Short mmCIF file of C-alpha atoms in Angstrom, two decimals:
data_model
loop_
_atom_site.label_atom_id
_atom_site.label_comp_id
_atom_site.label_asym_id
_atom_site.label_seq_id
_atom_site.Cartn_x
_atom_site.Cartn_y
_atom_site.Cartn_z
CA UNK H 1 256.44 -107.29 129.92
CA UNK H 2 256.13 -109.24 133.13
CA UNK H 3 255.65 -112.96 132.59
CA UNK H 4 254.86 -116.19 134.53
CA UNK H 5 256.32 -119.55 133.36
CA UNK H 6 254.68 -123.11 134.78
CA UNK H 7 254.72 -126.29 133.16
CA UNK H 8 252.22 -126.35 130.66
CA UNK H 9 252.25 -129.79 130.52
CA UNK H 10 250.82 -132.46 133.21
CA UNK H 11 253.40 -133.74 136.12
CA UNK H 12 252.54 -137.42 136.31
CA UNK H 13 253.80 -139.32 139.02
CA UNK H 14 253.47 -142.09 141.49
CA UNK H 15 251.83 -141.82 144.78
CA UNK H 16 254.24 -141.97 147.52
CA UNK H 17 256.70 -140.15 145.51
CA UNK H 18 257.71 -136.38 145.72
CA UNK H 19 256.17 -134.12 143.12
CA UNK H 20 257.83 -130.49 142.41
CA UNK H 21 256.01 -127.86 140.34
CA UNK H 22 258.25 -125.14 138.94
CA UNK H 23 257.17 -121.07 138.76
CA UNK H 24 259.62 -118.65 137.08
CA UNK H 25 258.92 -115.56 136.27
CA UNK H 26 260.77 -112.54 134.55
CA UNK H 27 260.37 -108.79 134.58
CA UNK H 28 259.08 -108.90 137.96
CA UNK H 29 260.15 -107.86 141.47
CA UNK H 30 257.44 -109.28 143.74
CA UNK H 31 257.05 -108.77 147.42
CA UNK H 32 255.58 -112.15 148.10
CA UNK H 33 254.32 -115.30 146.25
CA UNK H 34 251.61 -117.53 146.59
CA UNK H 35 250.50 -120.77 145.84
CA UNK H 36 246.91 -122.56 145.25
CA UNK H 37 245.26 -125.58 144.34
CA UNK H 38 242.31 -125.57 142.04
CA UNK H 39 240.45 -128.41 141.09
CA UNK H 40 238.02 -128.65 137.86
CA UNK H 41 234.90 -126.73 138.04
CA UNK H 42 236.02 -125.09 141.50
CA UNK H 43 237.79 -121.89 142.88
CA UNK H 44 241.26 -121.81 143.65
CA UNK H 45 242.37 -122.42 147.16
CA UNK H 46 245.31 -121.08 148.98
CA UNK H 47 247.78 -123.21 150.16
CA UNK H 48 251.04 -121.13 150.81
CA UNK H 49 252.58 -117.69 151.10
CA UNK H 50 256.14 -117.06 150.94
CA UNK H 51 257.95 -113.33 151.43
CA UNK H 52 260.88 -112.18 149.05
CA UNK H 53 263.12 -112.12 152.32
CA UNK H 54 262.05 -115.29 153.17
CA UNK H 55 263.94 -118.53 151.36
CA UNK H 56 261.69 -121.73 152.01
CA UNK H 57 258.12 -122.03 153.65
CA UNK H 58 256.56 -125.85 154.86
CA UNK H 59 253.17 -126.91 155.96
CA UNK H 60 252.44 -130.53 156.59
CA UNK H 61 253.42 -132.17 153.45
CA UNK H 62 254.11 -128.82 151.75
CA UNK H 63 257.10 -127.39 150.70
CA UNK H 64 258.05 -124.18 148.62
CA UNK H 65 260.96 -122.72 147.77
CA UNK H 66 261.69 -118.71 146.53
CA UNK H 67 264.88 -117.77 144.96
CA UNK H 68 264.68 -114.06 143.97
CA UNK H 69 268.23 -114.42 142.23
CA UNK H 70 267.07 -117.47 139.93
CA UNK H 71 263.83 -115.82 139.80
CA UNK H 72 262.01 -118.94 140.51
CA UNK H 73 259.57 -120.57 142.85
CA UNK H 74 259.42 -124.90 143.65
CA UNK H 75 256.54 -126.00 145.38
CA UNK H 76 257.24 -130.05 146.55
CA UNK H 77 254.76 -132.21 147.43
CA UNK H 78 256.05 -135.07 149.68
CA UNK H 79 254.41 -138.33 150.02
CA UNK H 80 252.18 -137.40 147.25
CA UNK H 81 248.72 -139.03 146.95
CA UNK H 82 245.96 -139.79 144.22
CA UNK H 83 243.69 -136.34 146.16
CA UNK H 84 246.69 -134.43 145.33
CA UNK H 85 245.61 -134.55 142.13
CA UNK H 86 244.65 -131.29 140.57
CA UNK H 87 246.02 -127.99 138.84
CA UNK H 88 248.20 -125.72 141.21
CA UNK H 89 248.70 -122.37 140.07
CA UNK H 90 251.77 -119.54 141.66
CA UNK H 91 250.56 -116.21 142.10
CA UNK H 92 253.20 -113.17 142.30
CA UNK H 93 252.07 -110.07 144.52
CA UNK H 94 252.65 -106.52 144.97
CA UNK H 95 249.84 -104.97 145.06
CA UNK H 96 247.50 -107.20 143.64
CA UNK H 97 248.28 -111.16 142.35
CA UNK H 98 249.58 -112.02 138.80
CA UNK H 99 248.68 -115.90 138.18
CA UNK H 100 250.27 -118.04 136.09
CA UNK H 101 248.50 -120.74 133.99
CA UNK H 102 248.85 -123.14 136.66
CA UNK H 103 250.53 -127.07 136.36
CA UNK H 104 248.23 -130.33 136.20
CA UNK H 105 249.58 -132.85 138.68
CA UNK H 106 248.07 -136.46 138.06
CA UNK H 107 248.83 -138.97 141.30
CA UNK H 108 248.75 -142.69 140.26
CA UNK H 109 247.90 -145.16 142.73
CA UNK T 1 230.52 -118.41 157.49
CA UNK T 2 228.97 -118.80 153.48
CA UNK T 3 232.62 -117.26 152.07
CA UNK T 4 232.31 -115.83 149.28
CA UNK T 5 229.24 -116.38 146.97
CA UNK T 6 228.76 -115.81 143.79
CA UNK T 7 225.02 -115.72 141.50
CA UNK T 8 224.75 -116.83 138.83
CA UNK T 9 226.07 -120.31 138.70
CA UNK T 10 225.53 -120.58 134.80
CA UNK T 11 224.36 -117.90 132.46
CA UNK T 12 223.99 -117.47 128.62
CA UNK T 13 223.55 -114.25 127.05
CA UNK T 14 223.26 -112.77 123.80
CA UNK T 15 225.73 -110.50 122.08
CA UNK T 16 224.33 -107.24 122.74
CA UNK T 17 222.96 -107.89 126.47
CA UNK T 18 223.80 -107.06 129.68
CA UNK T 19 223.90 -108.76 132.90
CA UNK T 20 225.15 -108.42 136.95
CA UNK T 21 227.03 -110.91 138.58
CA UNK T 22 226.83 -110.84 142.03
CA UNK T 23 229.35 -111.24 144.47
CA UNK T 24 228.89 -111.60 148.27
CA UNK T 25 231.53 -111.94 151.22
CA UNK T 26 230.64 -112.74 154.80
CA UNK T 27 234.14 -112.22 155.94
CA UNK T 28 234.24 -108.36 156.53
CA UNK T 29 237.18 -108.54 154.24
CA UNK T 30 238.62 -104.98 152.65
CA UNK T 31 239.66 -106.25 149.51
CA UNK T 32 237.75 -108.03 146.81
CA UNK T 33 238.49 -109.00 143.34
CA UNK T 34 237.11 -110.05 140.05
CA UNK T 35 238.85 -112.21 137.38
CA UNK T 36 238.29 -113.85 134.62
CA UNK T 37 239.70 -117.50 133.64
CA UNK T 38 239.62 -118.81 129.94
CA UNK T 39 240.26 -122.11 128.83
CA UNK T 40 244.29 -122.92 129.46
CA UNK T 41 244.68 -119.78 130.54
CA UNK T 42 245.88 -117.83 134.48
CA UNK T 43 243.28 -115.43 135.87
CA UNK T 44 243.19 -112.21 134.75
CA UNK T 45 242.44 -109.29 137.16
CA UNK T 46 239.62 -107.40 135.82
CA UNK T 47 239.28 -105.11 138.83
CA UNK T 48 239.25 -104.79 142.19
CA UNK T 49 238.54 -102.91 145.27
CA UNK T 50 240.09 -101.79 148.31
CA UNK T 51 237.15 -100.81 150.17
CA UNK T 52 233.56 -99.61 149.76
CA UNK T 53 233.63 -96.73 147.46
CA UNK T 54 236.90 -97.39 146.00
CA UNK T 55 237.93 -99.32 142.84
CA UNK T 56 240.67 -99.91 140.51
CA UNK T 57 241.24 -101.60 137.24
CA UNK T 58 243.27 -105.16 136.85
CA UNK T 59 244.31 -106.21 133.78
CA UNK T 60 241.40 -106.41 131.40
CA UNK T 61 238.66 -104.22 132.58
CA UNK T 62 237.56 -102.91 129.22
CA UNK T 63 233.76 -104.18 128.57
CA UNK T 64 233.06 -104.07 132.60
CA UNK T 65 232.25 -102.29 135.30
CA UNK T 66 232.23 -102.11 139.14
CA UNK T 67 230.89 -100.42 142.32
CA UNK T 68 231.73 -101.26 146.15
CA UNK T 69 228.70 -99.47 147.82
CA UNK T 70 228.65 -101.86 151.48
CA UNK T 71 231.72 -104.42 152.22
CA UNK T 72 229.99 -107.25 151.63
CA UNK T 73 229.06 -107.06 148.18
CA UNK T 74 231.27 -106.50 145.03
CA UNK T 75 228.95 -106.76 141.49
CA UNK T 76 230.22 -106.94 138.21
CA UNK T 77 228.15 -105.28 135.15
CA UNK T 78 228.80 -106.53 131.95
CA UNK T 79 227.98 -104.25 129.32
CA UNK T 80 226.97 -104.87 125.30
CA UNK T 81 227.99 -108.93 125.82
CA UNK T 82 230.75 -109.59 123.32
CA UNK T 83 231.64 -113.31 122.65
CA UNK T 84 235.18 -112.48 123.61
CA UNK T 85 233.78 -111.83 127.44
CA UNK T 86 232.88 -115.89 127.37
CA UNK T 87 234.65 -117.31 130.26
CA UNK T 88 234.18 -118.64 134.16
CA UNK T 89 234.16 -115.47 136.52
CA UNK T 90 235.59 -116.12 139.68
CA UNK T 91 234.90 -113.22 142.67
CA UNK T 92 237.68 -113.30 145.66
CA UNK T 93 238.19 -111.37 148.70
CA UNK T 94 241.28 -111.16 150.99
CA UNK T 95 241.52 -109.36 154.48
CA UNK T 96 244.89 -107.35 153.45
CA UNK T 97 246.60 -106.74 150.18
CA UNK T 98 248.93 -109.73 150.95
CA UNK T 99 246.71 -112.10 152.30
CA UNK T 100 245.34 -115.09 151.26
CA UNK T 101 242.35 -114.58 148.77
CA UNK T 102 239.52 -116.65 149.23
CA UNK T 103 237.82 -117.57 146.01
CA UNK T 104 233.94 -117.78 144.98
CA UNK T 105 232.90 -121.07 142.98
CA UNK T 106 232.39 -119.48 139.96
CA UNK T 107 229.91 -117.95 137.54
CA UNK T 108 230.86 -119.75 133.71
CA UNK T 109 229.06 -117.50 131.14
CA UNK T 110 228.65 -117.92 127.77
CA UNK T 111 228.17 -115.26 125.33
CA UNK T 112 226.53 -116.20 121.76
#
């Protein structure tokens, strides 16, 4: 069956400092994968797409990666800060999204 | 533009009972979606819709149901409440298959 693999536990890390959130997934050939911040009590928000012909997407301080070989996904955070602080989840599409359970990332000042 | 809006905030039912959440885009999007989020858990598609009059199942549709009668709106009937169906119901809506969904705020219902 397919599957989605994030970190189930919390990234903690320093502001300033680069965080990286890992998606892998198995039994699954998607077109594209997406990526989205959700913070407690609130909807998830988009943040990026990325196309299985397509090997690295950036905005701003936003990076993500998309090996189909390793069948894995890194999303980077540069320059992180204390508001980056929330749960970001990968999302794997076809026709519609598969999520998986999503990484906390904790920013210390 | 509102987004996407979703009634009611909070809800608590009884096993047995039945209830409509609402769910209402502004963004003459094609495509909207229901899922379902438990505690530690991804979102689960429950179903979804690719226009008005058509609908699919996700994942877990068993215990709900669905109709797409204008584009804007997108309800989801819950049936005989179980306590299984406790969980935050979150409404989206996207303007192709691939793009971005934009998500509601939420309806967290608890069934008892």
């Amino acid at each position: 069956s397919q599957k989605i693999e994030q970190n189930s536990e919390a990234l903690n890390i320093q502001e300033g400092k680069t965080a990286t959130l890992t998606c892998n997934y198995t039994n699954y050939s998607p077109a594209y994968l997406q990526w989205y911040r959700q913070d407690p009590g609130r909807g998830p928000v988009f943040l990026l797409l990325i196309r299985e012909n397509e090997k690295e997407k950036r905005k701003e301080r936003l990076k993500v990666t998309f090996d189909t070989t390793l069948k894995q996904s890194l999303f980077h955070i540069t320059a992180s800060q204390p508001a980056d602080s929330a749960t970001y989840l990968c999302a794997l599409g076809y026709s519609t999204l598969t999520f998986g359970k999503g990484t906390m990332l904790l920013v210390s000042p | 533009n509102a987004g996407v809006t979703q009634t009611p905030k909070f809800r608590i039912l009884k096993i047995g009972q039945s209830m409509t959440l609402q769910c209402t885009q502004d963004m003459n999007h094609n495509y909207m979606y229901w899922y379902r989020q438990d505690p530690g858990m991804g979102l689960k598609l429950i179903y979804y819709s690719v226009g008005a009059g058509i609908t699919d199942k996700g994942e877990v549709p068993n215990g709900y149901n669905v109709s797409r009668s204008t584009t804007e709106d997108f309800p989801l009937r819950l049936e005989l409440a179980a306590p299984s169906q406790t969980s935050v119901y979150f409404c989206a809506s996207g303007g192709t298959v691939e793009d971005t969904q934009y998500f509601g705020p939420g309806t967290r219902l608890t069934v008892l």
